[in-house]
Structure formats: C-alpha cells, structure tokens
Amino acid sequence: MKISVIGSGYVGLVTGICLAEMGNDIIFVDKDEDKINNINNLIPPIYEKKLKELMTKNKNKFYATNNYEEAILNTEITFICVGTPPKPDGSIDLEYIKSASRNVGEALLEKDDFHTVVVKSTVIPGTTENIVKPLIEKTSKKIAFKDFGLSVNPEFLREGNAINDFMSPDRIVVGTHDDKTKHILDRLYRPFNCPKLFTDIKTAEMIKYVSNAFLATKISFANEIGNVCKKLNIDSYIVFRGVGLDHRINPSFFKAGIGFGGSCFPKDVKALIKKAEELGEDPKILKSVIEVNEKQPLKMIELLRKYISNLTGKKIGVLGLAFKPDTDDIRESRAIPIVKYLLKEGAKVVAYDPKAMNNFSNIFPQVEYVDSAKDVIAKSDVILIVTDWKEFEELDYSGKIVIDGRRIEKAMKEAKIYEGVCW
Ligand code: NAD
C-alpha cells in the first residue's frame, strides 16, 4: 500500500521503515529540514537498533519531504505521528496535532479519492473526534467517515527495542467509526500475527493511556516497596521475583530503581491526571505514581551523602545519561535531576553514555564528557550507575565506591563499597 507518515521522529520513522520492510511504499513528511535530509541520505536521525540496516535495505521504498500535498496525493493512508508534549501544567499540548490536521485537510482538498487518516500519536480521549476531525473537515471541505476515513491506532513500541516491538507487537488496537476504514487497516495489518482489537475511536485513545498509566504505576509501586525493603535490609529483587511468580501479577516491570523517564510515561500519566481533574475526578493513585517517581532519583543522592557529605569539588562519575539503554533519548531521563543536583552542590561531574552524550551536552555543557565508561571509573571518587547499558556489566569496579540505581551485578560483586537503591 502507499502510505504517508506525518512526523518522522521515534514513532513515525520506525512505523514507516517497518511498513516499508513489509512491502509498502512510504513518504515521510516532517517540518525539520535536517531530519528530511538525513532520512533521504539514509542517516537515521535517532539511534535505534536495526534502524540503519532496515533503511538501507528498503532505500527504494521511502523518501522524506516537507510537502504535505505531494505526500497525500500520492498515498492512500496517512499516519499522523507528530509529538504531543506536555504543557507546563501537565496537560497535553495539541499544537502539532492541530497543525498537522490542518495541513492534511488542505492537501485533501485537492484529492478526489477516498483517503484514510490514522492518528498514531498518543492523544487524550476525545481529541480525534473533537479536534482532528473538525479541523480536517474544515480545511478539506470533506466529510469524515464518508469522503475520508479517520481512525486511531495507538503505538506501543518501546524505544531501544522499537523495530522488534513494531514487527512483533503484543496486540494491535484500531479505533474506527466506519467499515471502509476498518477494512483498509485490517488489510494493512493482515501480515501481523497478533491479537487485533477493533474499538470505537475514543476507546482506542484511552487504551494507550491506561496501558502507560498501569506500567508507570507498577514501577512506582516497585520503587515504593523497594525503598522499604532497603531500610529492612531486604533485596527487593528477590521479593519481586517471588511476587511475580503469581500468574495474576506477572514479573515484568517490577525492576525497582530510580524511576521511569522518557517521552511517554511521565507526560501520559500527567495528561491523564489533568483530564481526570477536568472531569471532576481526583486520581489519587496516578498523582502518587508521579510523586514517587519524582523523589526516586534523589534516593541515589541520599546514599551518596552517606559516604561524601560535602560534594564541593568532588569528582562524581555518572554512568548512563539516556532515559533507558539502547536509545539516545534523554527526555525526562533520571540523569537530569541527579546531574542538576550534583552541579548545584559544587561537584565535578564526569559522565559517559554510549549514545546520549550529544543530547545531554545541549542541556549540561558544564559536565566533563569522557570517551569511555572506563574513563569515568578512573577519574571519579564515587560512581553513580544511572542507566543499565549492557557494557556497564563488563567494567572493573574493584576498589571503587558505587551507588547503583539499576542493579549492575558486576558492580555489586566487585565494588569496595556498593549501595543499591532498593536492594
Ligand atoms: P518525536 O518528537 O521524536 O517526533 C515528532 C516529529 O514530528 C518530529 O520529527 C517533528 O519535527 C515532527 N513534527 C512536528 N509537527 C509537525 C508537523 N506539523 N508536520 C510535520 N512534522 C511535524 O516524537 P515521538 O517520540 O516519535 O512521539 C510521537 C507521538 O507518539 C507522541 O504522541 C508520543 O506520545 C507517541 N508515542 C511515542 C513513543 C516513544 O517511545 N517515543 C511510543 C509510543 C507512542
């Protein structure tokens, strides 16, 4: 099928390249000229495993442009994958969605054939029907579900494993209103062998928020219990192994540590809180999830202070800056509050991350970025492990003081002094 993808970031690019790999022809649209040039020169603008190989392999099946009309007129389906960042009050900022909807509508004005628009960005329930639909209808002078199809298809991929997640999803959720759109998306996703759930539009929007809210809750719960375990001198990992063996519970996401970051969990939980409040509800659990998560990185500082009470002039090594391993994404990374605190206290921060140092140096130019994890160990008085990159499992930690936020087994065994955040 011929598909256009509006917004070529983590979700849009992965979606388009994976759909190209499945045999479809893709036109990416972005407003960022550097991104467009990089994609056309087969340079992935983000770091994601296997992405470059798939781009190279499918180079004749996609290109990128800033021209909406060209993209819409030459394709039959359009995925909207632009960002939905948080506003300062936590509610969802729909500016990119609105501008993409207007542009799609203007391009549709020129098109006679039926066209299917699919919202893949994470949007709060009601957005597609109350904001996207009227904007496209107004600018295209066409009627939704009759002249063009409209659907919501939330994305569940995880950065760091995005290609595998897209290609082998646990499920595909599609919210539709008209049979024609349902049929088109059913055809597109036919090669995927996983449960497919067709719902109405706002239910599909809600499924995405509830999935993220539940996973975030599981992490904050693990961290809260982990903090108690630490005080009791109990290893929370063994506790959660025992708990997770209950088939009603499931062991994944019980990794206690320094909390969740990234572009999705914090913003999606906050947006759901705002929406609930707007509706007159008081979502106490969700508020606590955020509160626990915001305090959790500072547990590392508490432990650090046990060994170094005055941080002024001390060399503190930070291993890992990305919000999780296998990505260069630092949005809401737990490294941000930790490094901010260390710098405020006058410490000298020496840091290394295999992929995220460029992004991190844009906000923290004052950190000393070194070429390898070994250099962090050699140059620091104390080492903080903030992201669990696999290569940190291979370092020599002997003779060092290590405060571990992610449970690196080798550090646990070798360090002279070792403190795990929740174990
Ligand atoms: P991103 O910031 O990496 O990418 C968004 C892209 O959209 C950028 O390249 C930007 O230049 C482009 N853009 C913005 N406005 C545009 C416009 N009007 N026209 C054309 N291009 C425009 O964002 P992302 O991480 O890919 O997230 C996109 C959406 O997917 C968000 O709603 C997010 O919540 C959701 N999501 C993200 C993930 C994830 O792991 N990143 C997972 C699932 C869902």
CSV table of C-alpha atoms and ligand atoms in Angstrom, one decimal:
chain,number,residue,atom,x,y,z
A,1,MET,CA,0.0,0.0,0.0
A,2,LYS,CA,1.1,3.6,-0.4
A,3,ILE,CA,1.4,5.3,3.0
A,4,SER,CA,2.4,8.8,4.1
A,5,VAL,CA,3.7,9.4,7.7
A,6,ILE,CA,3.5,12.9,9.2
A,7,GLY,CA,6.2,13.4,11.8
A,8,SER,CA,9.4,11.3,11.4
A,9,GLY,CA,10.5,11.0,15.0
A,10,TYR,CA,10.9,7.9,17.1
A,11,VAL,CA,7.4,6.6,16.3
A,12,GLY,CA,6.9,8.0,12.7
A,13,LEU,CA,10.3,6.8,11.4
A,14,VAL,CA,10.1,3.4,12.9
A,15,THR,CA,6.5,2.9,11.7
A,16,GLY,CA,7.3,4.0,8.2
A,17,ILE,CA,10.5,2.0,7.9
A,18,CYS,CA,8.8,-1.2,9.3
A,19,LEU,CA,5.9,-0.7,7.0
A,20,ALA,CA,8.4,-0.4,4.1
A,21,GLU,CA,10.0,-3.6,5.2
A,22,MET,CA,6.5,-5.2,5.0
A,23,GLY,CA,6.4,-4.2,1.3
A,24,ASN,CA,4.6,-0.8,1.4
A,25,ASP,CA,5.8,2.5,-0.2
A,26,ILE,CA,6.3,5.3,2.3
A,27,ILE,CA,6.5,9.1,2.0
A,28,PHE,CA,7.7,10.8,5.3
A,29,VAL,CA,6.7,14.3,5.9
A,30,ASP,CA,8.5,16.4,8.5
A,31,LYS,CA,9.0,20.1,9.1
A,32,ASP,CA,12.5,19.6,10.2
A,33,GLU,CA,14.8,20.0,7.2
A,34,ASP,CA,17.8,18.3,8.8
A,35,LYS,CA,15.6,15.3,9.5
A,36,ILE,CA,14.4,15.2,6.0
A,37,ASN,CA,17.9,15.4,4.6
A,38,ASN,CA,19.2,12.7,7.0
A,39,ILE,CA,16.4,10.3,6.1
A,40,ASN,CA,17.0,10.9,2.3
A,41,ASN,CA,20.7,10.2,2.9
A,42,LEU,CA,19.9,7.0,4.8
A,43,ILE,CA,21.2,8.5,8.1
A,44,PRO,CA,18.8,7.7,11.0
A,45,PRO,CA,18.2,11.0,12.9
A,46,ILE,CA,17.7,8.9,16.0
A,47,TYR,CA,19.6,5.9,17.5
A,48,GLU,CA,17.5,2.7,17.3
A,49,LYS,CA,18.9,-0.8,16.9
A,50,LYS,CA,18.5,-2.2,13.3
A,51,LEU,CA,17.1,1.1,12.0
A,52,LYS,CA,20.0,1.9,9.8
A,53,GLU,CA,20.1,-1.6,8.3
A,54,LEU,CA,16.4,-1.5,7.5
A,55,MET,CA,16.7,2.0,6.0
A,56,THR,CA,19.5,0.8,3.7
A,57,LYS,CA,17.7,-2.4,2.8
A,58,ASN,CA,14.5,-0.6,1.9
A,59,LYS,CA,16.0,2.6,0.4
A,60,ASN,CA,13.9,2.4,-2.7
A,61,LYS,CA,10.7,2.2,-0.8
A,62,PHE,CA,10.7,5.5,1.0
A,63,TYR,CA,11.7,9.2,0.9
A,64,ALA,CA,11.1,12.2,3.0
A,65,THR,CA,9.7,15.7,2.1
A,66,ASN,CA,8.2,18.7,3.7
A,67,ASN,CA,5.4,18.8,1.1
A,68,TYR,CA,2.1,17.6,2.5
A,69,GLU,CA,0.3,17.8,-0.8
A,70,GLU,CA,2.8,15.6,-2.6
A,71,ALA,CA,2.6,13.1,0.2
A,72,ILE,CA,-1.2,12.9,0.5
A,73,LEU,CA,-1.9,12.9,-3.2
A,74,ASN,CA,0.5,10.0,-3.8
A,75,THR,CA,-0.7,7.8,-1.0
A,76,GLU,CA,-3.9,6.2,0.3
A,77,ILE,CA,-3.2,6.2,4.0
A,78,THR,CA,-1.7,8.9,6.2
A,79,PHE,CA,-0.4,8.2,9.7
A,80,ILE,CA,-0.1,11.2,12.0
A,81,CYS,CA,2.9,10.6,14.3
A,82,VAL,CA,3.7,14.2,15.5
A,83,GLY,CA,4.7,14.8,19.1
A,84,THR,CA,2.1,15.5,21.8
A,85,PRO,CA,4.3,17.1,24.5
A,86,PRO,CA,3.1,18.2,27.9
A,87,LYS,CA,2.3,21.9,28.7
A,88,PRO,CA,3.8,23.3,31.8
A,89,ASP,CA,0.7,22.4,33.8
A,90,GLY,CA,0.9,18.7,32.6
A,91,SER,CA,-2.0,18.8,30.2
A,92,ILE,CA,-1.4,17.7,26.6
A,93,ASP,CA,-0.1,20.2,24.1
A,94,LEU,CA,-2.0,19.6,20.8
A,95,GLU,CA,-0.4,22.3,18.7
A,96,TYR,CA,1.5,19.9,16.5
A,97,ILE,CA,-1.6,17.7,16.1
A,98,LYS,CA,-3.7,20.7,15.1
A,99,SER,CA,-1.2,22.0,12.6
A,100,ALA,CA,-0.7,18.5,11.1
A,101,SER,CA,-4.5,18.1,10.9
A,102,ARG,CA,-4.9,21.4,9.1
A,103,ASN,CA,-2.2,20.6,6.6
A,104,VAL,CA,-3.6,17.2,5.9
A,105,GLY,CA,-7.0,18.7,5.3
A,106,GLU,CA,-5.6,21.4,2.9
A,107,ALA,CA,-3.9,18.6,0.9
A,108,LEU,CA,-7.1,16.6,0.9
A,109,LEU,CA,-8.9,19.5,-0.7
A,110,GLU,CA,-7.1,18.6,-3.9
A,111,LYS,CA,-7.9,14.9,-3.7
A,112,ASP,CA,-11.0,13.1,-5.1
A,113,ASP,CA,-10.2,9.6,-4.0
A,114,PHE,CA,-11.1,8.2,-0.5
A,115,HIS,CA,-8.1,8.7,1.8
A,116,THR,CA,-7.6,7.2,5.3
A,117,VAL,CA,-6.2,9.3,8.1
A,118,VAL,CA,-4.8,7.4,11.1
A,119,VAL,CA,-3.8,9.2,14.3
A,120,LYS,CA,-0.9,7.2,15.8
A,121,SER,CA,0.3,10.0,18.2
A,122,THR,CA,-0.9,9.5,21.8
A,123,VAL,CA,-3.9,11.8,22.2
A,124,ILE,CA,-6.2,12.2,25.1
A,125,PRO,CA,-9.7,10.6,24.6
A,126,GLY,CA,-11.9,12.8,22.5
A,127,THR,CA,-9.1,14.5,20.6
A,128,THR,CA,-9.5,12.7,17.3
A,129,GLU,CA,-13.3,13.2,17.2
A,130,ASN,CA,-13.4,16.7,18.7
A,131,ILE,CA,-10.2,18.3,17.3
A,132,VAL,CA,-8.7,16.4,14.5
A,133,LYS,CA,-11.9,15.6,12.7
A,134,PRO,CA,-13.4,19.2,12.6
A,135,LEU,CA,-10.0,20.6,11.5
A,136,ILE,CA,-9.6,18.2,8.6
A,137,GLU,CA,-13.3,18.6,7.6
A,138,LYS,CA,-13.0,22.4,7.7
A,139,THR,CA,-9.8,22.6,5.6
A,140,SER,CA,-10.6,19.8,3.2
A,141,LYS,CA,-14.3,20.7,2.8
A,142,LYS,CA,-15.0,17.0,3.0
A,143,ILE,CA,-17.0,14.9,5.5
A,144,ALA,CA,-15.3,12.4,7.8
A,145,PHE,CA,-16.3,8.7,7.5
A,146,LYS,CA,-17.8,9.4,4.1
A,147,ASP,CA,-15.2,11.3,2.0
A,148,PHE,CA,-12.2,10.3,4.1
A,149,GLY,CA,-11.6,7.7,6.8
A,150,LEU,CA,-10.5,8.6,10.3
A,151,SER,CA,-9.0,6.2,12.8
A,152,VAL,CA,-6.9,5.9,15.9
A,153,ASN,CA,-4.1,3.4,16.1
A,154,PRO,CA,-2.0,3.9,19.2
A,155,GLU,CA,1.6,2.8,19.2
A,156,PHE,CA,3.0,0.6,22.0
A,157,LEU,CA,6.6,0.3,20.8
A,158,ARG,CA,9.4,0.8,23.4
A,159,GLU,CA,12.4,2.9,22.4
A,160,GLY,CA,15.5,0.7,22.4
A,161,ASN,CA,13.5,-2.2,21.0
A,162,ALA,CA,11.3,-0.3,18.7
A,163,ILE,CA,11.8,-2.3,15.5
A,164,ASN,CA,11.2,-5.6,17.2
A,165,ASP,CA,8.2,-4.2,19.1
A,166,PHE,CA,6.6,-2.8,15.9
A,167,MET,CA,7.2,-6.0,13.9
A,168,SER,CA,6.1,-8.4,16.7
A,169,PRO,CA,3.6,-6.5,18.8
A,170,ASP,CA,1.6,-8.0,21.7
A,171,ARG,CA,-1.5,-6.5,20.1
A,172,ILE,CA,-2.8,-4.0,17.5
A,173,VAL,CA,-5.5,-1.6,18.6
A,174,VAL,CA,-7.5,0.2,16.0
A,175,GLY,CA,-10.3,2.7,16.8
A,176,THR,CA,-12.7,3.3,13.9
A,177,HIS,CA,-16.1,4.5,13.1
A,178,ASP,CA,-16.7,3.4,9.5
A,179,ASP,CA,-16.4,0.0,7.9
A,180,LYS,CA,-14.3,1.1,5.0
A,181,THR,CA,-11.5,2.4,7.2
A,182,LYS,CA,-11.7,-0.7,9.3
A,183,HIS,CA,-11.4,-2.8,6.2
A,184,ILE,CA,-8.4,-0.8,5.0
A,185,LEU,CA,-6.5,-1.1,8.3
A,186,ASP,CA,-7.4,-4.7,8.6
A,187,ARG,CA,-5.8,-5.3,5.2
A,188,LEU,CA,-2.7,-3.2,6.2
A,189,TYR,CA,-2.2,-5.2,9.4
A,190,ARG,CA,-3.1,-8.6,8.0
A,191,PRO,CA,0.5,-9.9,7.9
A,192,PHE,CA,0.8,-9.3,11.7
A,193,ASN,CA,0.1,-12.4,13.7
A,194,CYS,CA,-1.1,-10.9,17.0
A,195,PRO,CA,-4.5,-10.2,18.6
A,196,LYS,CA,-6.2,-7.3,16.9
A,197,LEU,CA,-8.7,-5.2,18.8
A,198,PHE,CA,-11.1,-3.0,16.9
A,199,THR,CA,-12.9,-0.5,19.1
A,200,ASP,CA,-14.5,2.9,18.7
A,201,ILE,CA,-12.2,5.9,18.4
A,202,LYS,CA,-12.1,7.2,22.0
A,203,THR,CA,-11.7,3.8,23.5
A,204,ALA,CA,-8.6,3.2,21.4
A,205,GLU,CA,-7.3,6.6,22.6
A,206,MET,CA,-8.0,5.5,26.2
A,207,ILE,CA,-6.3,2.1,25.9
A,208,LYS,CA,-3.0,3.8,25.2
A,209,TYR,CA,-3.2,6.0,28.3
A,210,VAL,CA,-4.3,3.2,30.6
A,211,SER,CA,-1.5,0.9,29.3
A,212,ASN,CA,1.1,3.5,30.1
A,213,ALA,CA,-0.5,4.6,33.4
A,214,PHE,CA,-0.6,0.9,34.6
A,215,LEU,CA,3.1,0.3,33.7
A,216,ALA,CA,4.1,3.5,35.4
A,217,THR,CA,2.1,2.5,38.4
A,218,LYS,CA,3.8,-0.9,38.5
A,219,ILE,CA,7.2,0.9,38.5
A,220,SER,CA,6.4,3.4,41.2
A,221,PHE,CA,4.8,0.6,43.3
A,222,ALA,CA,8.1,-1.4,42.9
A,223,ASN,CA,10.1,1.6,43.9
A,224,GLU,CA,8.0,2.4,47.0
A,225,ILE,CA,8.2,-1.2,48.2
A,226,GLY,CA,11.9,-1.2,47.2
A,227,ASN,CA,12.6,1.8,49.5
A,228,VAL,CA,11.0,-0.1,52.4
A,229,CYS,CA,13.0,-3.2,51.6
A,230,LYS,CA,16.2,-1.2,51.5
A,231,LYS,CA,15.6,0.1,55.1
A,232,LEU,CA,14.8,-3.5,56.2
A,233,ASN,CA,17.9,-4.8,54.5
A,234,ILE,CA,15.8,-7.0,52.2
A,235,ASP,CA,16.7,-7.4,48.5
A,236,SER,CA,13.5,-6.1,46.7
A,237,TYR,CA,14.6,-8.1,43.5
A,238,ILE,CA,14.1,-11.3,45.3
A,239,VAL,CA,10.8,-10.1,46.8
A,240,PHE,CA,9.5,-9.2,43.3
A,241,ARG,CA,10.8,-12.5,41.9
A,242,GLY,CA,8.6,-14.2,44.4
A,243,VAL,CA,5.7,-11.9,43.9
A,244,GLY,CA,5.9,-12.0,40.1
A,245,LEU,CA,5.6,-15.8,40.0
A,246,ASP,CA,1.9,-15.4,40.7
A,247,HIS,CA,0.4,-15.7,37.3
A,248,ARG,CA,-2.1,-12.9,38.1
A,249,ILE,CA,0.7,-10.5,38.7
A,250,ASN,CA,3.5,-11.1,36.0
A,251,PRO,CA,7.1,-10.3,36.8
A,252,SER,CA,7.9,-7.7,34.2
A,253,PHE,CA,8.3,-4.0,35.2
A,254,PHE,CA,9.0,-4.9,38.8
A,255,LYS,CA,12.5,-3.5,38.5
A,256,ALA,CA,12.9,-1.2,41.4
A,257,GLY,CA,15.4,1.5,40.8
A,258,ILE,CA,15.5,5.3,40.3
A,259,GLY,CA,12.2,5.6,38.4
A,260,PHE,CA,10.9,6.0,34.9
A,261,GLY,CA,11.7,8.7,32.4
A,262,GLY,CA,11.3,9.0,28.6
A,263,SER,CA,8.9,10.9,26.4
A,264,CYS,CA,5.8,8.8,27.3
A,265,PHE,CA,5.2,7.6,30.9
A,266,PRO,CA,5.6,11.0,32.7
A,267,LYS,CA,3.7,13.0,30.1
A,268,ASP,CA,1.0,10.5,29.6
A,269,VAL,CA,0.3,10.0,33.3
A,270,LYS,CA,0.3,13.7,33.8
A,271,ALA,CA,-2.1,14.3,30.9
A,272,LEU,CA,-4.5,11.6,32.2
A,273,ILE,CA,-4.4,13.3,35.7
A,274,LYS,CA,-5.3,16.6,34.1
A,275,LYS,CA,-8.1,15.1,32.0
A,276,ALA,CA,-9.5,13.3,35.1
A,277,GLU,CA,-9.4,16.5,37.1
A,278,GLU,CA,-11.1,18.4,34.3
A,279,LEU,CA,-13.9,15.8,34.6
A,280,GLY,CA,-14.2,16.4,38.3
A,281,GLU,CA,-12.3,13.2,39.4
A,282,ASP,CA,-9.4,13.2,41.9
A,283,PRO,CA,-7.0,10.5,40.5
A,284,LYS,CA,-5.1,9.8,43.7
A,285,ILE,CA,-3.2,6.8,42.6
A,286,LEU,CA,-1.9,8.5,39.4
A,287,LYS,CA,-0.8,11.5,41.4
A,288,SER,CA,1.2,9.3,43.8
A,289,VAL,CA,2.8,7.5,40.8
A,290,ILE,CA,4.3,10.8,39.7
A,291,GLU,CA,5.2,11.9,43.2
A,292,VAL,CA,7.1,8.7,43.9
A,293,ASN,CA,8.8,8.9,40.6
A,294,GLU,CA,10.0,12.5,41.1
A,295,LYS,CA,11.5,11.7,44.5
A,296,GLN,CA,13.1,8.4,43.5
A,297,PRO,CA,16.3,9.6,41.7
A,298,LEU,CA,17.2,11.6,44.8
A,299,LYS,CA,17.5,8.3,46.7
A,300,MET,CA,20.9,8.0,45.0
A,301,ILE,CA,21.9,11.3,46.4
A,302,GLU,CA,20.9,10.2,49.9
A,303,LEU,CA,23.1,7.1,49.6
A,304,LEU,CA,26.0,9.2,48.1
A,305,ARG,CA,25.8,11.5,51.1
A,306,LYS,CA,26.4,8.6,53.4
A,307,TYR,CA,30.0,8.4,52.0
A,308,ILE,CA,30.6,12.0,50.9
A,309,SER,CA,28.8,14.6,52.9
A,310,ASN,CA,30.3,17.6,51.2
A,311,LEU,CA,30.2,17.3,47.5
A,312,THR,CA,32.0,20.5,46.6
A,313,GLY,CA,34.9,19.8,44.3
A,314,LYS,CA,34.4,16.0,44.5
A,315,LYS,CA,34.6,14.1,41.2
A,316,ILE,CA,31.3,12.2,40.8
A,317,GLY,CA,31.1,9.8,37.9
A,318,VAL,CA,27.8,9.2,36.1
A,319,LEU,CA,27.4,6.1,34.0
A,320,GLY,CA,24.5,6.5,31.7
A,321,LEU,CA,22.5,9.6,30.6
A,322,ALA,CA,19.8,8.2,28.3
A,323,PHE,CA,16.4,7.5,30.0
A,324,LYS,CA,17.0,3.8,29.3
A,325,PRO,CA,19.6,1.7,27.5
A,326,ASP,CA,19.7,1.4,23.7
A,327,THR,CA,18.5,4.8,22.9
A,328,ASP,CA,19.9,8.3,22.6
A,329,ASP,CA,16.7,9.8,24.1
A,330,ILE,CA,17.2,11.9,27.2
A,331,ARG,CA,13.7,13.2,27.6
A,332,GLU,CA,12.8,13.1,31.3
A,333,SER,CA,15.9,10.9,31.9
A,334,ARG,CA,16.5,10.3,35.6
A,335,ALA,CA,20.1,11.5,35.0
A,336,ILE,CA,18.7,15.1,34.6
A,337,PRO,CA,17.6,15.7,38.3
A,338,ILE,CA,20.7,13.8,39.5
A,339,VAL,CA,23.2,15.8,37.5
A,340,LYS,CA,21.4,19.0,38.3
A,341,TYR,CA,21.7,18.3,42.0
A,342,LEU,CA,25.3,17.3,41.8
A,343,LEU,CA,26.3,20.5,39.9
A,344,LYS,CA,24.3,22.7,42.3
A,345,GLU,CA,26.2,21.2,45.2
A,346,GLY,CA,29.5,22.1,43.5
A,347,ALA,CA,30.5,18.6,42.5
A,348,LYS,CA,32.5,18.0,39.3
A,349,VAL,CA,30.5,15.6,37.1
A,350,VAL,CA,32.3,13.2,34.8
A,351,ALA,CA,29.9,11.3,32.6
A,352,TYR,CA,29.7,8.7,29.8
A,353,ASP,CA,26.9,7.3,27.8
A,354,PRO,CA,27.3,5.3,24.6
A,355,LYS,CA,24.7,7.2,22.6
A,356,ALA,CA,23.2,10.1,24.6
A,357,MET,CA,26.2,12.4,25.3
A,358,ASN,CA,25.4,14.8,22.4
A,359,ASN,CA,21.8,15.3,23.5
A,360,PHE,CA,22.8,15.6,27.2
A,361,SER,CA,25.6,18.2,26.5
A,362,ASN,CA,23.0,20.5,25.0
A,363,ILE,CA,21.4,21.0,28.4
A,364,PHE,CA,24.5,20.4,30.6
A,365,PRO,CA,27.6,21.8,28.8
A,366,GLN,CA,29.4,22.1,32.1
A,367,VAL,CA,29.7,18.3,32.6
A,368,GLU,CA,33.0,16.6,31.6
A,369,TYR,CA,32.1,14.0,28.9
A,370,VAL,CA,34.6,11.3,28.5
A,371,ASP,CA,35.2,8.7,25.8
A,372,SER,CA,34.5,5.5,27.7
A,373,ALA,CA,32.9,4.1,30.8
A,374,LYS,CA,36.4,3.1,31.9
A,375,ASP,CA,37.5,6.8,32.0
A,376,VAL,CA,34.5,7.6,34.3
A,377,ILE,CA,35.7,4.9,36.7
A,378,ALA,CA,39.3,6.0,36.5
A,379,LYS,CA,38.6,9.7,37.1
A,380,SER,CA,35.9,9.6,39.8
A,381,ASP,CA,35.8,9.5,43.6
A,382,VAL,CA,32.3,7.8,43.5
A,383,ILE,CA,30.4,6.2,40.6
A,384,LEU,CA,26.7,6.5,40.1
A,385,ILE,CA,25.1,4.0,37.7
A,386,VAL,CA,22.1,5.7,36.2
A,387,THR,CA,21.3,3.8,33.0
A,388,ASP,CA,21.7,0.0,32.6
A,389,TRP,CA,23.6,-0.2,29.4
A,390,LYS,CA,24.9,-3.7,28.8
A,391,GLU,CA,28.5,-2.6,28.5
A,392,PHE,CA,28.4,-1.4,32.2
A,393,GLU,CA,28.2,-5.1,33.1
A,394,GLU,CA,31.7,-5.6,31.8
A,395,LEU,CA,33.6,-2.9,33.7
A,396,ASP,CA,36.1,-3.4,36.5
A,397,TYR,CA,34.6,-1.8,39.6
A,398,SER,CA,37.1,-3.1,42.1
A,399,GLY,CA,38.3,-0.7,44.7
A,400,LYS,CA,35.5,1.8,43.9
A,401,ILE,CA,32.5,3.3,45.7
A,402,VAL,CA,29.5,2.6,43.6
A,403,ILE,CA,25.9,3.8,44.1
A,404,ASP,CA,23.7,1.7,41.7
A,405,GLY,CA,20.3,2.9,40.5
A,406,ARG,CA,19.9,0.0,38.0
A,407,ARG,CA,21.4,-3.2,39.6
A,408,ILE,CA,24.5,-4.0,37.7
A,409,GLU,CA,25.5,-7.4,39.0
A,410,LYS,CA,29.2,-7.0,38.4
A,411,ALA,CA,29.4,-3.7,40.3
A,412,MET,CA,27.5,-5.5,43.1
A,413,LYS,CA,30.1,-8.2,43.3
A,414,GLU,CA,33.3,-6.1,42.8
A,415,ALA,CA,32.9,-2.6,44.3
A,416,LYS,CA,34.8,-1.8,47.5
A,417,ILE,CA,31.6,-0.1,48.8
A,418,TYR,CA,28.4,-0.9,47.0
A,419,GLU,CA,24.9,0.6,47.6
A,420,GLY,CA,21.9,-0.4,45.5
A,421,VAL,CA,18.9,2.0,45.6
A,422,CYS,CA,16.3,-0.6,46.5
A,423,TRP,CA,18.4,-3.6,47.5
B,1,NAD,P1,9.3,13.0,18.2
B,1,NAD,O1,9.4,14.3,18.9
B,1,NAD,O2,10.5,12.1,18.2
B,1,NAD,O3,8.9,13.2,16.7
B,1,NAD,C1,7.9,14.0,16.3
B,1,NAD,C2,8.2,14.5,14.9
B,1,NAD,O4,7.1,15.3,14.4
B,1,NAD,C3,9.4,15.4,14.8
B,1,NAD,O5,10.3,14.9,13.8
B,1,NAD,C4,8.8,16.8,14.4
B,1,NAD,O6,9.7,17.6,13.6
B,1,NAD,C5,7.6,16.4,13.6
B,1,NAD,N1,6.6,17.4,13.5
B,1,NAD,C6,6.0,18.1,14.5
B,1,NAD,N2,5.0,18.8,14.0
B,1,NAD,C7,4.9,18.5,12.7
B,1,NAD,C8,4.0,19.0,11.6
B,1,NAD,N3,3.1,19.8,11.9
B,1,NAD,N4,4.2,18.4,10.4
B,1,NAD,C9,5.2,17.6,10.2
B,1,NAD,N5,6.1,17.1,11.1
B,1,NAD,C10,5.9,17.6,12.4
B,1,NAD,O7,8.1,12.3,18.9
B,1,NAD,P2,7.9,10.7,19.1
B,1,NAD,O8,8.6,10.2,20.3
B,1,NAD,O9,8.0,10.0,17.8
B,1,NAD,O10,6.3,10.7,19.6
B,1,NAD,C11,5.3,10.9,18.6
B,1,NAD,C12,4.0,10.5,19.2
B,1,NAD,O11,4.0,9.1,19.5
B,1,NAD,C13,3.7,11.2,20.6
B,1,NAD,O12,2.3,11.4,20.7
B,1,NAD,C14,4.1,10.1,21.6
B,1,NAD,O13,3.4,10.2,22.8
B,1,NAD,C15,3.7,8.8,20.9
B,1,NAD,N6,4.5,7.7,21.3
B,1,NAD,C16,5.8,7.7,21.4
B,1,NAD,C17,6.5,6.6,21.8
B,1,NAD,C18,8.0,6.7,22.0
B,1,NAD,O14,8.6,5.7,22.6
B,1,NAD,N7,8.7,7.7,21.6
B,1,NAD,C19,5.9,5.4,21.9
B,1,NAD,C20,4.5,5.3,21.7
B,1,NAD,C21,3.8,6.5,21.3
